[in-house]
């Protein structure tokens, strides 16, 4: 439910929207880590912007990406799932987050079974790359084995290739 709200009195916050992200976490991602694609909505609506599915999903993806590299280390899928619900410092080992991991595994298994017959509807789409804080177009092109020119050509809306932002989605050349 995009309008879902769960008060978290022990944290002095609430989990909001489709992805149930804490308002303070969303604000931190936006303000301190540079995931600012929806800043205009945040400035107008504050944490209420999390009730917009596109804002909720964007900041959720940013948080998942951050958790996947918590403290500069590649983290396991279980760490990411459990930490999303309990925080990275203790959530990954809390017994209370075990049920989230189990629920995630069941959903993943069901999805794999469903897709095993033919992949996503409509065929494969082009791959994308979400820009991380500090990345450059050159580094992204090297990571994906293409030239900067090819990457820029695959993203015609990119007016200045030297000005990419964290959270920006780039289409990778086919």
mmCIF file with all atom_site columns, C-alpha atoms in Angstrom:
data_model
loop_
_atom_site.group_PDB
_atom_site.id
_atom_site.type_symbol
_atom_site.label_atom_id
_atom_site.label_alt_id
_atom_site.label_comp_id
_atom_site.label_asym_id
_atom_site.label_entity_id
_atom_site.label_seq_id
_atom_site.pdbx_PDB_ins_code
_atom_site.Cartn_x
_atom_site.Cartn_y
_atom_site.Cartn_z
_atom_site.occupancy
_atom_site.B_iso_or_equiv
_atom_site.pdbx_formal_charge
_atom_site.auth_seq_id
_atom_site.auth_comp_id
_atom_site.auth_asym_id
_atom_site.auth_atom_id
_atom_site.pdbx_PDB_model_num
ATOM 1   C CA . UNK A 1 1   ? 0.000  0.000   0.000   1.00 0.00 ? 1   UNK A CA 1
ATOM 2   C CA . UNK A 1 2   ? 1.640  3.255   -1.105  1.00 0.00 ? 2   UNK A CA 1
ATOM 3   C CA . UNK A 1 3   ? -0.102 5.093   1.766   1.00 0.00 ? 3   UNK A CA 1
ATOM 4   C CA . UNK A 1 4   ? 1.074  2.662   4.457   1.00 0.00 ? 4   UNK A CA 1
ATOM 5   C CA . UNK A 1 5   ? 2.428  4.077   7.711   1.00 0.00 ? 5   UNK A CA 1
ATOM 6   C CA . UNK A 1 6   ? 3.880  2.177   10.649  1.00 0.00 ? 6   UNK A CA 1
ATOM 7   C CA . UNK A 1 7   ? 4.805  4.209   13.709  1.00 0.00 ? 7   UNK A CA 1
ATOM 8   C CA . UNK A 1 8   ? 8.116  3.243   15.306  1.00 0.00 ? 8   UNK A CA 1
ATOM 9   C CA . UNK A 1 9   ? 7.836  4.845   18.782  1.00 0.00 ? 9   UNK A CA 1
ATOM 10  C CA . UNK A 1 10  ? 11.115 3.301   19.975  1.00 0.00 ? 10  UNK A CA 1
ATOM 11  C CA . UNK A 1 11  ? 12.865 5.187   17.145  1.00 0.00 ? 11  UNK A CA 1
ATOM 12  C CA . UNK A 1 12  ? 10.805 8.374   17.302  1.00 0.00 ? 12  UNK A CA 1
ATOM 13  C CA . UNK A 1 13  ? 10.015 7.928   13.618  1.00 0.00 ? 13  UNK A CA 1
ATOM 14  C CA . UNK A 1 14  ? 7.624  6.188   11.235  1.00 0.00 ? 14  UNK A CA 1
ATOM 15  C CA . UNK A 1 15  ? 8.080  3.794   8.308   1.00 0.00 ? 15  UNK A CA 1
ATOM 16  C CA . UNK A 1 16  ? 6.242  5.277   5.344   1.00 0.00 ? 16  UNK A CA 1
ATOM 17  C CA . UNK A 1 17  ? 5.041  4.354   1.895   1.00 0.00 ? 17  UNK A CA 1
ATOM 18  C CA . UNK A 1 18  ? 5.369  1.389   -0.375  1.00 0.00 ? 18  UNK A CA 1
ATOM 19  C CA . UNK A 1 19  ? 8.853  0.419   0.845   1.00 0.00 ? 19  UNK A CA 1
ATOM 20  C CA . UNK A 1 20  ? 8.299  1.278   4.513   1.00 0.00 ? 20  UNK A CA 1
ATOM 21  C CA . UNK A 1 21  ? 11.393 3.472   4.737   1.00 0.00 ? 21  UNK A CA 1
ATOM 22  C CA . UNK A 1 22  ? 11.956 5.524   7.885   1.00 0.00 ? 22  UNK A CA 1
ATOM 23  C CA . UNK A 1 23  ? 11.508 9.240   7.289   1.00 0.00 ? 23  UNK A CA 1
ATOM 24  C CA . UNK A 1 24  ? 14.864 10.051  8.932   1.00 0.00 ? 24  UNK A CA 1
ATOM 25  C CA . UNK A 1 25  ? 16.649 7.420   6.791   1.00 0.00 ? 25  UNK A CA 1
ATOM 26  C CA . UNK A 1 26  ? 15.099 8.813   3.614   1.00 0.00 ? 26  UNK A CA 1
ATOM 27  C CA . UNK A 1 27  ? 16.101 12.350  4.568   1.00 0.00 ? 27  UNK A CA 1
ATOM 28  C CA . UNK A 1 28  ? 19.679 11.211  5.331   1.00 0.00 ? 28  UNK A CA 1
ATOM 29  C CA . UNK A 1 29  ? 19.962 9.428   1.963   1.00 0.00 ? 29  UNK A CA 1
ATOM 30  C CA . UNK A 1 30  ? 18.725 12.503  0.192   1.00 0.00 ? 30  UNK A CA 1
ATOM 31  C CA . UNK A 1 31  ? 20.569 15.170  2.154   1.00 0.00 ? 31  UNK A CA 1
ATOM 32  C CA . UNK A 1 32  ? 23.877 13.541  3.125   1.00 0.00 ? 32  UNK A CA 1
ATOM 33  C CA . UNK A 1 33  ? 24.446 10.890  0.451   1.00 0.00 ? 33  UNK A CA 1
ATOM 34  C CA . UNK A 1 34  ? 23.244 12.885  -2.537  1.00 0.00 ? 34  UNK A CA 1
ATOM 35  C CA . UNK A 1 35  ? 20.286 10.759  -3.657  1.00 0.00 ? 35  UNK A CA 1
ATOM 36  C CA . UNK A 1 36  ? 18.414 13.903  -4.627  1.00 0.00 ? 36  UNK A CA 1
ATOM 37  C CA . UNK A 1 37  ? 16.406 13.034  -7.736  1.00 0.00 ? 37  UNK A CA 1
ATOM 38  C CA . UNK A 1 38  ? 13.170 13.874  -5.878  1.00 0.00 ? 38  UNK A CA 1
ATOM 39  C CA . UNK A 1 39  ? 14.397 16.849  -3.837  1.00 0.00 ? 39  UNK A CA 1
ATOM 40  C CA . UNK A 1 40  ? 11.682 19.118  -5.243  1.00 0.00 ? 40  UNK A CA 1
ATOM 41  C CA . UNK A 1 41  ? 8.984  16.740  -3.979  1.00 0.00 ? 41  UNK A CA 1
ATOM 42  C CA . UNK A 1 42  ? 10.779 16.425  -0.624  1.00 0.00 ? 42  UNK A CA 1
ATOM 43  C CA . UNK A 1 43  ? 11.010 20.228  -0.276  1.00 0.00 ? 43  UNK A CA 1
ATOM 44  C CA . UNK A 1 44  ? 7.262  20.556  -0.945  1.00 0.00 ? 44  UNK A CA 1
ATOM 45  C CA . UNK A 1 45  ? 5.996  17.539  0.988   1.00 0.00 ? 45  UNK A CA 1
ATOM 46  C CA . UNK A 1 46  ? 8.680  16.533  3.491   1.00 0.00 ? 46  UNK A CA 1
ATOM 47  C CA . UNK A 1 47  ? 8.576  12.867  4.457   1.00 0.00 ? 47  UNK A CA 1
ATOM 48  C CA . UNK A 1 48  ? 5.062  12.684  3.012   1.00 0.00 ? 48  UNK A CA 1
ATOM 49  C CA . UNK A 1 49  ? 6.849  12.403  -0.366  1.00 0.00 ? 49  UNK A CA 1
ATOM 50  C CA . UNK A 1 50  ? 7.502  8.767   0.616   1.00 0.00 ? 50  UNK A CA 1
ATOM 51  C CA . UNK A 1 51  ? 3.818  8.093   -0.101  1.00 0.00 ? 51  UNK A CA 1
ATOM 52  C CA . UNK A 1 52  ? 4.641  8.635   -3.782  1.00 0.00 ? 52  UNK A CA 1
ATOM 53  C CA . UNK A 1 53  ? 5.680  5.198   -5.138  1.00 0.00 ? 53  UNK A CA 1
ATOM 54  C CA . UNK A 1 54  ? 8.413  6.627   -7.372  1.00 0.00 ? 54  UNK A CA 1
ATOM 55  C CA . UNK A 1 55  ? 10.039 8.454   -4.433  1.00 0.00 ? 55  UNK A CA 1
ATOM 56  C CA . UNK A 1 56  ? 9.708  5.459   -2.132  1.00 0.00 ? 56  UNK A CA 1
ATOM 57  C CA . UNK A 1 57  ? 11.214 3.039   -4.668  1.00 0.00 ? 57  UNK A CA 1
ATOM 58  C CA . UNK A 1 58  ? 14.051 5.411   -5.561  1.00 0.00 ? 58  UNK A CA 1
ATOM 59  C CA . UNK A 1 59  ? 15.111 5.947   -1.943  1.00 0.00 ? 59  UNK A CA 1
ATOM 60  C CA . UNK A 1 60  ? 14.605 2.258   -1.151  1.00 0.00 ? 60  UNK A CA 1
ATOM 61  C CA . UNK A 1 61  ? 16.970 1.331   -3.995  1.00 0.00 ? 61  UNK A CA 1
ATOM 62  C CA . UNK A 1 62  ? 19.476 3.901   -2.706  1.00 0.00 ? 62  UNK A CA 1
ATOM 63  C CA . UNK A 1 63  ? 19.320 2.406   0.791   1.00 0.00 ? 63  UNK A CA 1
ATOM 64  C CA . UNK A 1 64  ? 19.682 -1.152  -0.509  1.00 0.00 ? 64  UNK A CA 1
ATOM 65  C CA . UNK A 1 65  ? 22.719 -0.098  -2.544  1.00 0.00 ? 65  UNK A CA 1
ATOM 66  C CA . UNK A 1 66  ? 24.238 1.598   0.512   1.00 0.00 ? 66  UNK A CA 1
ATOM 67  C CA . UNK A 1 67  ? 23.610 -1.491  2.692   1.00 0.00 ? 67  UNK A CA 1
ATOM 68  C CA . UNK A 1 68  ? 25.147 -3.758  0.041   1.00 0.00 ? 68  UNK A CA 1
ATOM 69  C CA . UNK A 1 69  ? 28.441 -1.871  0.535   1.00 0.00 ? 69  UNK A CA 1
ATOM 70  C CA . UNK A 1 70  ? 28.126 -1.006  4.241   1.00 0.00 ? 70  UNK A CA 1
ATOM 71  C CA . UNK A 1 71  ? 31.482 0.117   5.655   1.00 0.00 ? 71  UNK A CA 1
ATOM 72  C CA . UNK A 1 72  ? 33.128 -0.437  2.281   1.00 0.00 ? 72  UNK A CA 1
ATOM 73  C CA . UNK A 1 73  ? 32.601 -4.206  2.274   1.00 0.00 ? 73  UNK A CA 1
ATOM 74  C CA . UNK A 1 74  ? 30.489 -6.250  -0.129  1.00 0.00 ? 74  UNK A CA 1
ATOM 75  C CA . UNK A 1 75  ? 27.618 -7.619  1.972   1.00 0.00 ? 75  UNK A CA 1
ATOM 76  C CA . UNK A 1 76  ? 25.525 -10.754 1.630   1.00 0.00 ? 76  UNK A CA 1
ATOM 77  C CA . UNK A 1 77  ? 21.944 -10.733 0.473   1.00 0.00 ? 77  UNK A CA 1
ATOM 78  C CA . UNK A 1 78  ? 20.887 -11.839 3.958   1.00 0.00 ? 78  UNK A CA 1
ATOM 79  C CA . UNK A 1 79  ? 22.758 -8.940  5.566   1.00 0.00 ? 79  UNK A CA 1
ATOM 80  C CA . UNK A 1 80  ? 21.062 -6.456  3.234   1.00 0.00 ? 80  UNK A CA 1
ATOM 81  C CA . UNK A 1 81  ? 17.547 -7.842  3.763   1.00 0.00 ? 81  UNK A CA 1
ATOM 82  C CA . UNK A 1 82  ? 17.822 -8.128  7.528   1.00 0.00 ? 82  UNK A CA 1
ATOM 83  C CA . UNK A 1 83  ? 19.592 -4.768  7.895   1.00 0.00 ? 83  UNK A CA 1
ATOM 84  C CA . UNK A 1 84  ? 16.901 -3.033  5.835   1.00 0.00 ? 84  UNK A CA 1
ATOM 85  C CA . UNK A 1 85  ? 14.480 -3.957  8.590   1.00 0.00 ? 85  UNK A CA 1
ATOM 86  C CA . UNK A 1 86  ? 16.699 -3.666  11.654  1.00 0.00 ? 86  UNK A CA 1
ATOM 87  C CA . UNK A 1 87  ? 19.566 -1.346  10.757  1.00 0.00 ? 87  UNK A CA 1
ATOM 88  C CA . UNK A 1 88  ? 23.084 -2.336  9.746   1.00 0.00 ? 88  UNK A CA 1
ATOM 89  C CA . UNK A 1 89  ? 24.709 -2.287  13.177  1.00 0.00 ? 89  UNK A CA 1
ATOM 90  C CA . UNK A 1 90  ? 22.619 -5.028  14.782  1.00 0.00 ? 90  UNK A CA 1
ATOM 91  C CA . UNK A 1 91  ? 19.706 -5.778  12.445  1.00 0.00 ? 91  UNK A CA 1
ATOM 92  C CA . UNK A 1 92  ? 21.563 -8.435  10.501  1.00 0.00 ? 92  UNK A CA 1
ATOM 93  C CA . UNK A 1 93  ? 21.885 -10.590 13.607  1.00 0.00 ? 93  UNK A CA 1
ATOM 94  C CA . UNK A 1 94  ? 18.690 -9.734  15.522  1.00 0.00 ? 94  UNK A CA 1
ATOM 95  C CA . UNK A 1 95  ? 16.278 -12.627 15.932  1.00 0.00 ? 95  UNK A CA 1
ATOM 96  C CA . UNK A 1 96  ? 13.449 -10.186 15.128  1.00 0.00 ? 96  UNK A CA 1
ATOM 97  C CA . UNK A 1 97  ? 14.725 -9.747  11.550  1.00 0.00 ? 97  UNK A CA 1
ATOM 98  C CA . UNK A 1 98  ? 14.941 -13.479 10.851  1.00 0.00 ? 98  UNK A CA 1
ATOM 99  C CA . UNK A 1 99  ? 11.315 -13.536 9.702   1.00 0.00 ? 99  UNK A CA 1
ATOM 100 C CA . UNK A 1 100 ? 12.028 -10.849 7.101   1.00 0.00 ? 100 UNK A CA 1
ATOM 101 C CA . UNK A 1 101 ? 14.838 -12.973 5.666   1.00 0.00 ? 101 UNK A CA 1
ATOM 102 C CA . UNK A 1 102 ? 12.588 -16.048 5.548   1.00 0.00 ? 102 UNK A CA 1
ATOM 103 C CA . UNK A 1 103 ? 9.767  -14.080 3.915   1.00 0.00 ? 103 UNK A CA 1
ATOM 104 C CA . UNK A 1 104 ? 12.222 -12.663 1.353   1.00 0.00 ? 104 UNK A CA 1
ATOM 105 C CA . UNK A 1 105 ? 13.563 -16.125 0.512   1.00 0.00 ? 105 UNK A CA 1
ATOM 106 C CA . UNK A 1 106 ? 10.047 -17.476 -0.072  1.00 0.00 ? 106 UNK A CA 1
ATOM 107 C CA . UNK A 1 107 ? 9.153  -14.546 -2.322  1.00 0.00 ? 107 UNK A CA 1
ATOM 108 C CA . UNK A 1 108 ? 12.407 -14.904 -4.255  1.00 0.00 ? 108 UNK A CA 1
ATOM 109 C CA . UNK A 1 109 ? 11.890 -18.649 -4.774  1.00 0.00 ? 109 UNK A CA 1
ATOM 110 C CA . UNK A 1 110 ? 8.361  -18.010 -6.028  1.00 0.00 ? 110 UNK A CA 1
ATOM 111 C CA . UNK A 1 111 ? 9.581  -15.354 -8.442  1.00 0.00 ? 111 UNK A CA 1
ATOM 112 C CA . UNK A 1 112 ? 12.363 -17.598 -9.759  1.00 0.00 ? 112 UNK A CA 1
ATOM 113 C CA . UNK A 1 113 ? 9.840  -20.407 -10.368 1.00 0.00 ? 113 UNK A CA 1
ATOM 114 C CA . UNK A 1 114 ? 7.494  -17.986 -12.124 1.00 0.00 ? 114 UNK A CA 1
ATOM 115 C CA . UNK A 1 115 ? 10.192 -16.603 -14.404 1.00 0.00 ? 115 UNK A CA 1
ATOM 116 C CA . UNK A 1 116 ? 11.850 -19.946 -15.133 1.00 0.00 ? 116 UNK A CA 1
ATOM 117 C CA . UNK A 1 117 ? 9.536  -20.535 -18.069 1.00 0.00 ? 117 UNK A CA 1
ATOM 118 C CA . UNK A 1 118 ? 10.552 -17.588 -20.222 1.00 0.00 ? 118 UNK A CA 1
ATOM 119 C CA . UNK A 1 119 ? 11.942 -14.576 -18.464 1.00 0.00 ? 119 UNK A CA 1
ATOM 120 C CA . UNK A 1 120 ? 10.307 -11.201 -18.105 1.00 0.00 ? 120 UNK A CA 1
ATOM 121 C CA . UNK A 1 121 ? 7.238  -10.361 -20.187 1.00 0.00 ? 121 UNK A CA 1
ATOM 122 C CA . UNK A 1 122 ? 8.044  -8.489  -23.375 1.00 0.00 ? 122 UNK A CA 1
ATOM 123 C CA . UNK A 1 123 ? 11.611 -9.755  -23.761 1.00 0.00 ? 123 UNK A CA 1
ATOM 124 C CA . UNK A 1 124 ? 14.851 -8.442  -22.345 1.00 0.00 ? 124 UNK A CA 1
ATOM 125 C CA . UNK A 1 125 ? 15.214 -4.713  -21.967 1.00 0.00 ? 125 UNK A CA 1
ATOM 126 C CA . UNK A 1 126 ? 18.498 -2.771  -22.198 1.00 0.00 ? 126 UNK A CA 1
ATOM 127 C CA . UNK A 1 127 ? 20.656 -2.869  -19.108 1.00 0.00 ? 127 UNK A CA 1
ATOM 128 C CA . UNK A 1 128 ? 21.146 0.199   -16.965 1.00 0.00 ? 128 UNK A CA 1
ATOM 129 C CA . UNK A 1 129 ? 23.621 1.472   -14.388 1.00 0.00 ? 129 UNK A CA 1
ATOM 130 C CA . UNK A 1 130 ? 22.633 3.614   -11.391 1.00 0.00 ? 130 UNK A CA 1
ATOM 131 C CA . UNK A 1 131 ? 25.320 6.203   -10.647 1.00 0.00 ? 131 UNK A CA 1
ATOM 132 C CA . UNK A 1 132 ? 26.920 5.874   -7.209  1.00 0.00 ? 132 UNK A CA 1
ATOM 133 C CA . UNK A 1 133 ? 28.303 8.858   -5.272  1.00 0.00 ? 133 UNK A CA 1
ATOM 134 C CA . UNK A 1 134 ? 31.788 9.690   -6.585  1.00 0.00 ? 134 UNK A CA 1
ATOM 135 C CA . UNK A 1 135 ? 31.502 7.768   -9.866  1.00 0.00 ? 135 UNK A CA 1
ATOM 136 C CA . UNK A 1 136 ? 32.530 9.310   -13.175 1.00 0.00 ? 136 UNK A CA 1
ATOM 137 C CA . UNK A 1 137 ? 31.353 8.507   -16.671 1.00 0.00 ? 137 UNK A CA 1
ATOM 138 C CA . UNK A 1 138 ? 34.869 7.266   -17.454 1.00 0.00 ? 138 UNK A CA 1
ATOM 139 C CA . UNK A 1 139 ? 34.838 4.829   -14.490 1.00 0.00 ? 139 UNK A CA 1
ATOM 140 C CA . UNK A 1 140 ? 31.366 3.566   -15.409 1.00 0.00 ? 140 UNK A CA 1
ATOM 141 C CA . UNK A 1 141 ? 32.417 3.040   -19.033 1.00 0.00 ? 141 UNK A CA 1
ATOM 142 C CA . UNK A 1 142 ? 35.503 1.067   -17.904 1.00 0.00 ? 142 UNK A CA 1
ATOM 143 C CA . UNK A 1 143 ? 33.382 -1.026  -15.533 1.00 0.00 ? 143 UNK A CA 1
ATOM 144 C CA . UNK A 1 144 ? 31.068 -2.055  -18.381 1.00 0.00 ? 144 UNK A CA 1
ATOM 145 C CA . UNK A 1 145 ? 33.702 -2.409  -21.117 1.00 0.00 ? 145 UNK A CA 1
ATOM 146 C CA . UNK A 1 146 ? 32.517 0.455   -23.312 1.00 0.00 ? 146 UNK A CA 1
ATOM 147 C CA . UNK A 1 147 ? 33.934 3.849   -24.253 1.00 0.00 ? 147 UNK A CA 1
ATOM 148 C CA . UNK A 1 148 ? 32.775 7.139   -22.758 1.00 0.00 ? 148 UNK A CA 1
ATOM 149 C CA . UNK A 1 149 ? 31.545 8.103   -26.235 1.00 0.00 ? 149 UNK A CA 1
ATOM 150 C CA . UNK A 1 150 ? 29.423 4.930   -26.517 1.00 0.00 ? 150 UNK A CA 1
ATOM 151 C CA . UNK A 1 151 ? 27.970 5.497   -23.054 1.00 0.00 ? 151 UNK A CA 1
ATOM 152 C CA . UNK A 1 152 ? 27.183 9.149   -23.835 1.00 0.00 ? 152 UNK A CA 1
ATOM 153 C CA . UNK A 1 153 ? 25.581 8.148   -27.176 1.00 0.00 ? 153 UNK A CA 1
ATOM 154 C CA . UNK A 1 154 ? 23.341 5.613   -25.382 1.00 0.00 ? 154 UNK A CA 1
ATOM 155 C CA . UNK A 1 155 ? 22.112 8.460   -23.139 1.00 0.00 ? 155 UNK A CA 1
ATOM 156 C CA . UNK A 1 156 ? 21.043 11.286  -25.469 1.00 0.00 ? 156 UNK A CA 1
ATOM 157 C CA . UNK A 1 157 ? 19.433 13.196  -22.576 1.00 0.00 ? 157 UNK A CA 1
ATOM 158 C CA . UNK A 1 158 ? 22.853 13.575  -20.974 1.00 0.00 ? 158 UNK A CA 1
ATOM 159 C CA . UNK A 1 159 ? 23.618 17.224  -21.812 1.00 0.00 ? 159 UNK A CA 1
ATOM 160 C CA . UNK A 1 160 ? 27.016 17.382  -20.083 1.00 0.00 ? 160 UNK A CA 1
ATOM 161 C CA . UNK A 1 161 ? 28.737 13.998  -19.589 1.00 0.00 ? 161 UNK A CA 1
ATOM 162 C CA . UNK A 1 162 ? 30.885 15.479  -16.808 1.00 0.00 ? 162 UNK A CA 1
ATOM 163 C CA . UNK A 1 163 ? 27.773 16.266  -14.742 1.00 0.00 ? 163 UNK A CA 1
ATOM 164 C CA . UNK A 1 164 ? 26.266 12.975  -13.599 1.00 0.00 ? 164 UNK A CA 1
ATOM 165 C CA . UNK A 1 165 ? 24.527 12.652  -10.227 1.00 0.00 ? 165 UNK A CA 1
ATOM 166 C CA . UNK A 1 166 ? 24.240 9.839   -7.687  1.00 0.00 ? 166 UNK A CA 1
ATOM 167 C CA . UNK A 1 167 ? 21.039 7.921   -8.310  1.00 0.00 ? 167 UNK A CA 1
ATOM 168 C CA . UNK A 1 168 ? 20.927 8.872   -11.992 1.00 0.00 ? 168 UNK A CA 1
ATOM 169 C CA . UNK A 1 169 ? 20.123 5.891   -14.224 1.00 0.00 ? 169 UNK A CA 1
ATOM 170 C CA . UNK A 1 170 ? 22.251 5.482   -17.337 1.00 0.00 ? 170 UNK A CA 1
ATOM 171 C CA . UNK A 1 171 ? 21.395 3.208   -20.251 1.00 0.00 ? 171 UNK A CA 1
ATOM 172 C CA . UNK A 1 172 ? 24.288 0.923   -21.184 1.00 0.00 ? 172 UNK A CA 1
ATOM 173 C CA . UNK A 1 173 ? 25.122 0.462   -24.872 1.00 0.00 ? 173 UNK A CA 1
ATOM 174 C CA . UNK A 1 174 ? 23.869 -2.841  -26.326 1.00 0.00 ? 174 UNK A CA 1
#
